[in-house]
Short mmCIF file of C-alpha atoms in Angstrom, two decimals:
data_model
loop_
_atom_site.label_atom_id
_atom_site.label_comp_id
_atom_site.label_asym_id
_atom_site.label_seq_id
_atom_site.Cartn_x
_atom_site.Cartn_y
_atom_site.Cartn_z
CA MET X 1 -44.55 -28.57 -69.94
CA ILE X 2 -41.04 -27.81 -68.70
CA THR X 3 -38.77 -30.52 -69.36
CA GLU X 4 -35.57 -30.50 -68.72
CA GLN X 5 -33.95 -29.46 -72.44
CA ILE X 6 -35.64 -25.91 -71.25
CA GLN X 7 -33.08 -23.68 -68.57
CA LYS X 8 -33.74 -23.62 -65.53
CA THR X 9 -35.50 -20.68 -63.72
CA ASP X 10 -33.44 -18.52 -61.05
CA GLU X 11 -36.66 -18.82 -59.22
CA MET X 12 -36.12 -22.64 -59.45
CA LEU X 13 -32.73 -22.78 -58.76
CA GLN X 14 -33.21 -20.89 -55.88
CA TYR X 15 -35.37 -23.74 -54.56
CA GLU X 16 -33.32 -26.54 -56.00
CA GLN X 17 -29.71 -24.84 -53.76
CA GLU X 18 -32.29 -24.37 -50.50
CA THR X 19 -34.66 -27.90 -50.15
CA GLY X 20 -31.60 -29.72 -51.79
CA LYS X 21 -34.91 -31.04 -54.26
CA PHE X 22 -35.20 -31.73 -57.61
CA ALA X 23 -37.27 -28.91 -59.60
CA ILE X 24 -38.06 -30.39 -62.31
CA TYR X 25 -38.10 -34.79 -63.17
CA ARG X 26 -38.31 -36.59 -65.88
CA GLY X 27 -39.53 -33.85 -67.35
CA ILE X 28 -42.27 -32.62 -64.70
CA VAL X 29 -42.63 -29.72 -62.87
CA THR X 30 -42.84 -31.16 -59.20
CA GLU X 31 -45.06 -30.68 -56.73
CA SER X 32 -43.22 -30.56 -54.00
CA PHE X 33 -41.54 -27.19 -56.12
CA LYS X 34 -45.52 -25.98 -56.98
CA LYS X 35 -46.08 -25.90 -52.78
CA TRP X 36 -42.94 -23.77 -52.38
CA GLN X 37 -43.79 -21.38 -54.82
CA LYS X 38 -46.70 -20.92 -53.74
CA GLY X 39 -44.71 -20.07 -49.49
CA MET X 40 -45.45 -23.40 -48.22
CA ARG X 41 -42.94 -25.11 -45.44
CA ILE X 42 -41.01 -27.74 -47.86
CA TYR X 43 -39.71 -30.32 -45.07
CA ASN X 44 -36.22 -32.52 -45.57
CA ARG X 45 -36.39 -36.38 -46.25
CA ASP X 46 -34.54 -36.22 -42.71
CA LYS X 47 -37.87 -35.41 -40.69
CA GLU X 48 -40.48 -38.15 -39.78
CA ARG X 49 -43.68 -38.27 -38.74
CA VAL X 50 -44.77 -39.61 -35.26
CA ALA X 51 -47.71 -40.62 -34.25
CA LEU X 52 -49.16 -39.36 -30.49
CA TYR X 53 -52.46 -41.16 -28.87
CA ILE X 54 -54.10 -38.16 -26.10
CA SER X 55 -57.56 -38.01 -24.52
CA GLU X 56 -59.98 -36.18 -26.20
CA GLU X 57 -60.20 -33.85 -23.11
CA GLU X 58 -55.90 -33.32 -23.89
CA LYS X 59 -56.79 -32.12 -27.27
CA LYS X 60 -59.49 -29.57 -26.51
CA THR X 61 -56.52 -28.40 -23.95
CA TRP X 62 -54.12 -27.61 -26.05
CA GLN X 63 -56.24 -26.55 -28.99
CA ARG X 64 -57.69 -23.77 -26.78
CA PHE X 65 -54.30 -22.97 -26.06
CA ILE X 66 -53.20 -22.81 -29.42
CA GLU X 67 -56.26 -19.87 -31.04
CA SER X 68 -54.70 -17.61 -28.05
CA GLN X 69 -52.04 -17.82 -29.53
CA ASP X 70 -50.02 -16.79 -32.97
CA SER X 71 -48.65 -19.07 -35.56
CA LEU X 72 -48.73 -22.08 -33.43
CA ASN X 73 -50.06 -25.36 -34.52
CA ILE X 74 -50.51 -28.30 -32.80
CA SER X 75 -47.19 -30.11 -34.41
CA LYS X 76 -45.07 -26.78 -33.51
CA LEU X 77 -46.84 -26.90 -29.57
CA ILE X 78 -44.65 -30.56 -29.85
CA ARG X 79 -41.89 -29.09 -31.48
CA LYS X 80 -41.33 -26.30 -28.74
CA ALA X 81 -42.29 -29.09 -25.31
CA VAL X 82 -40.20 -31.53 -26.14
CA SER X 83 -37.47 -29.23 -27.05
CA PHE X 84 -37.95 -27.54 -24.05
CA TYR X 85 -37.80 -30.02 -21.81
CA ILE X 86 -35.05 -31.37 -22.95
CA GLU X 87 -33.01 -28.54 -22.48
CA HIS X 88 -34.48 -27.84 -18.87
CA HIS X 89 -34.52 -31.64 -18.02
CA GLY X 90 -31.14 -31.76 -17.25
CA ASN X 91 -30.33 -29.06 -15.99
CA ALA X 92 -31.70 -30.66 -12.15
CA GLY X 93 -27.99 -30.78 -10.84
CA SER X 94 -27.20 -27.26 -11.78
CA PHE X 95 -27.57 -25.91 -9.31
CA GLU X 96 -24.15 -27.30 -8.79
CA LYS X 97 -22.82 -24.65 -10.69
CA VAL X 98 -24.89 -22.48 -8.53
CA LEU X 99 -23.80 -22.61 -5.55
CA GLN X 100 -20.04 -22.38 -6.93
CA VAL X 101 -20.76 -19.42 -8.96
CA SER X 102 -22.20 -18.07 -5.57
CA HIS X 103 -19.22 -18.33 -3.75
CA GLU X 104 -17.31 -16.68 -6.74
CA LEU X 105 -19.78 -13.92 -5.90
CA LYS X 106 -20.19 -13.58 -2.26
CA THR X 107 -16.39 -14.10 -2.05
CA PRO X 108 -15.50 -9.83 -3.26
CA LEU X 109 -18.79 -9.00 -2.64
CA THR X 110 -17.09 -9.65 1.02
CA ILE X 111 -14.12 -7.65 -0.05
CA ILE X 112 -16.01 -4.96 -1.97
CA LYS X 113 -18.49 -3.94 1.73
CA GLY X 114 -15.97 -4.57 3.91
CA LEU X 115 -13.78 -1.31 2.67
CA SER X 116 -16.76 0.75 1.24
CA GLU X 117 -17.77 0.51 5.08
CA LEU X 118 -14.43 0.89 6.63
CA LEU X 119 -14.35 3.96 4.42
CA LEU X 120 -17.42 5.29 5.76
CA SER X 121 -16.83 4.77 9.11
CA THR X 122 -12.46 5.94 9.30
CA ARG X 123 -13.09 8.22 7.16
CA LYS X 124 -16.20 10.07 7.97
CA GLY X 125 -15.99 13.82 7.78
CA ARG X 126 -12.77 14.36 5.90
CA LEU X 127 -14.54 12.57 1.91
CA ASP X 128 -15.41 14.59 -0.20
CA PRO X 129 -18.60 14.62 -0.67
CA ASP X 130 -18.59 13.51 -4.07
CA VAL X 131 -16.95 10.64 -3.03
CA GLU X 132 -18.45 9.96 -0.46
CA ALA X 133 -21.50 9.13 -2.60
CA ARG X 134 -20.36 7.95 -4.80
CA ILE X 135 -19.55 4.11 -1.59
CA LYS X 136 -22.32 4.32 -0.51
CA GLU X 137 -23.79 4.33 -3.79
CA ILE X 138 -21.55 1.49 -3.99
CA LEU X 139 -22.68 -0.15 -0.21
CA ALA X 140 -26.16 -0.53 -1.59
CA LYS X 141 -25.47 -2.17 -4.90
CA SER X 142 -22.49 -4.62 -2.70
CA ILE X 143 -25.50 -5.05 -0.43
CA THR X 144 -28.63 -5.69 -3.44
CA ILE X 145 -26.48 -8.14 -5.16
CA GLU X 146 -25.59 -9.84 -1.63
CA THR X 147 -29.34 -9.91 -1.52
CA LEU X 148 -30.31 -11.79 -5.16
CA ILE X 149 -28.07 -13.96 -4.26
CA LYS X 150 -29.60 -15.20 -1.09
CA SER X 151 -32.92 -15.48 -2.71
CA VAL X 152 -31.78 -17.90 -5.34
CA VAL X 153 -29.35 -19.88 -2.90
CA ASP X 154 -30.57 -19.87 0.02
CA LYS X 155 -34.13 -21.04 -0.98
CA PRO X 156 -35.14 -23.72 1.58
CA GLU X 157 -35.98 -26.24 -0.49
CA THR X 158 -39.48 -28.18 -0.40
CA ILE X 159 -40.99 -30.81 -0.61
CA GLU X 160 -44.14 -32.10 -0.20
CA SER X 161 -44.53 -35.21 2.03
CA LYS X 162 -46.21 -38.88 -0.46
CA TYR X 163 -47.45 -39.31 2.86
CA ASP X 164 -47.48 -39.21 7.08
CA ILE X 165 -45.70 -41.97 8.68
CA LEU X 166 -42.95 -45.05 6.98
CA VAL X 167 -42.70 -47.82 9.63
CA VAL X 168 -39.28 -49.60 9.39
CA ASP X 169 -39.06 -53.71 11.21
CA ASP X 170 -38.03 -56.43 9.85
CA ASP X 171 -41.04 -58.26 11.22
CA PRO X 172 -43.67 -58.93 9.28
CA PRO X 173 -46.73 -59.42 11.12
CA THR X 174 -45.72 -55.98 13.35
CA VAL X 175 -45.31 -54.33 9.87
CA ASP X 176 -49.19 -55.20 9.08
CA LEU X 177 -50.71 -54.06 13.11
CA LEU X 178 -49.38 -50.59 11.96
CA THR X 179 -49.80 -50.30 9.13
CA GLY X 180 -53.24 -51.47 9.83
CA TYR X 181 -53.54 -48.80 13.03
CA PHE X 182 -52.60 -45.77 11.35
CA GLU X 183 -54.80 -46.08 8.00
CA PHE X 184 -58.28 -46.73 10.38
CA GLN X 185 -56.59 -43.46 11.79
CA ARG X 186 -56.88 -41.98 8.60
CA LEU X 187 -54.03 -41.45 8.17
CA LYS X 188 -51.38 -41.87 4.86
CA VAL X 189 -48.69 -44.80 5.96
CA LYS X 190 -46.30 -47.12 4.58
CA GLY X 191 -44.66 -50.37 5.50
CA LEU X 192 -40.86 -51.40 5.29
CA LEU X 193 -39.31 -54.78 5.85
CA GLY X 194 -36.53 -53.65 7.12
CA SER X 195 -33.44 -50.54 6.75
CA ALA X 196 -31.53 -51.88 3.20
CA SER X 197 -33.71 -49.07 1.15
CA VAL X 198 -34.91 -46.83 4.19
CA LEU X 199 -32.87 -43.35 3.59
CA LYS X 200 -33.78 -43.96 -0.55
CA GLU X 201 -37.49 -43.77 0.34
CA LEU X 202 -36.95 -41.27 2.80
CA VAL X 203 -35.43 -39.37 0.28
CA GLU X 204 -38.05 -39.49 -2.25
CA SER X 205 -40.97 -39.58 -0.68
CA ARG X 206 -39.94 -37.10 3.18
CA PRO X 207 -42.94 -38.60 5.39
CA LYS X 208 -43.22 -36.95 8.82
CA VAL X 209 -42.45 -39.34 11.03
CA LEU X 210 -40.50 -42.42 10.90
CA LEU X 211 -41.33 -45.25 12.87
CA LEU X 212 -38.19 -47.30 13.85
CA ASP X 213 -37.49 -50.55 15.21
CA VAL X 214 -33.44 -50.71 16.11
CA ILE X 215 -32.51 -54.57 15.78
CA MET X 216 -32.48 -55.30 12.07
CA PRO X 217 -29.95 -57.52 10.14
CA ASP X 218 -29.31 -54.69 7.46
CA LEU X 219 -28.55 -51.92 9.43
CA ASP X 220 -28.81 -50.83 13.59
CA GLY X 221 -31.62 -47.97 14.51
CA PHE X 222 -29.79 -46.18 16.26
CA SER X 223 -26.91 -46.12 13.53
CA LEU X 224 -29.90 -45.73 10.67
CA CYS X 225 -30.79 -43.09 12.76
CA ARG X 226 -28.43 -41.06 13.36
CA GLN X 227 -27.05 -40.90 9.18
CA VAL X 228 -31.11 -39.32 8.82
CA LYS X 229 -31.69 -36.10 11.44
CA ASN X 230 -27.11 -35.39 9.36
CA ASP X 231 -28.78 -35.38 6.93
CA PRO X 232 -30.26 -31.60 5.86
CA ARG X 233 -32.64 -32.97 3.39
CA LEU X 234 -33.82 -35.26 5.64
CA LYS X 235 -33.11 -34.00 9.65
CA ASP X 236 -37.32 -32.92 10.21
CA THR X 237 -37.67 -35.73 9.60
CA LYS X 238 -39.67 -37.56 13.30
CA ILE X 239 -37.56 -40.42 14.57
CA ILE X 240 -39.49 -42.71 17.25
CA PHE X 241 -37.43 -45.90 17.80
CA LEU X 242 -40.10 -49.19 18.39
CA THR X 243 -38.39 -52.35 20.19
CA ALA X 244 -38.06 -54.80 22.93
CA ILE X 245 -34.64 -53.47 24.94
CA PRO X 246 -33.94 -52.28 27.11
CA GLU X 247 -35.28 -48.54 28.26
CA SER X 248 -33.12 -47.70 29.42
CA HIS X 249 -30.41 -48.55 27.22
CA VAL X 250 -32.57 -46.56 25.19
CA GLN X 251 -32.49 -43.68 26.96
CA LYS X 252 -29.08 -43.44 27.42
CA ARG X 253 -29.39 -43.16 23.51
CA MET X 254 -31.62 -40.82 22.37
CA ASP X 255 -29.84 -37.82 22.60
CA ASP X 256 -26.66 -39.19 20.54
CA VAL X 257 -28.69 -40.68 17.55
CA GLY X 258 -31.09 -37.46 17.93
CA ALA X 259 -34.43 -39.41 18.29
CA ASP X 260 -37.16 -37.48 19.44
CA GLY X 261 -39.13 -40.63 21.36
CA TYR X 262 -39.80 -44.20 21.43
CA ILE X 263 -42.33 -46.64 21.89
CA LEU X 264 -41.74 -49.99 23.89
CA LYS X 265 -42.84 -54.20 22.52
CA PRO X 266 -44.78 -55.06 23.71
CA PHE X 267 -47.06 -51.81 23.58
CA ASN X 268 -50.54 -51.13 23.10
CA LEU X 269 -51.83 -49.45 20.70
CA SER X 270 -53.09 -45.87 21.98
CA THR X 271 -49.63 -45.72 23.19
CA LEU X 272 -49.58 -44.87 18.75
CA ASP X 273 -51.06 -41.78 20.02
CA MET X 274 -47.99 -40.15 20.67
CA VAL X 275 -47.34 -40.38 17.08
CA LYS X 276 -49.86 -37.99 16.53
CA LYS X 277 -48.56 -34.95 17.81
CA TYR X 278 -45.87 -34.95 15.06
CA LEU X 279 -48.03 -34.49 12.15
#
């Protein structure tokens, strides 16, 4: 048995320096030191065990992945996954930074391209062959960089629609009638009472068609339609007015607000078939 009166070995001193733990405690060699000697990993006291409940199928999926990797276990997989999520979760808002960098790159790139093209066109036949070749190379690389920037920044946003039609009216029976009819037609539909949360719903769910009442207490349909059509994210949403106001008045406002069609109340259910051409 090693006691505190016996001088500690260099290995024990190294262990204590690395881990902050005792190699000998109350005259007995600690179990953690013995594990450290065998190459086992020693965890500090600031680590905490976390319980996790998963289905048997999920466990099998994880296990299959782990078996295909070197030096990986369940614990390490979870730690890496959580760290990756934390690191990248906040990057959704970084697109604004990408746009800023894109702008800062495009400005000098425009000058480089312009000057290169200008030299090649105005000094044609008068440039040293080597110089001309260099300028052409600069121009070609500028075009390549421009293409790469466009592929990152100008990539169209693609968000899948969660349902086909959003019905917005401040009259509950009308909402119930329309949602019931479209569900019977095997279409995905959602109804909202009033216009207060329509923009938020459109951004989150991206329905293909918005059936919109005109006269509502929160925000009238004409104003809401203009807001939707002016939003780059929503401008492709087809908007059809549902209204009891005179047809002549609706027609006057159609082009002004960018609506795609209208249905006058009271309507026959067969009239609603016009909605299908926008789906």
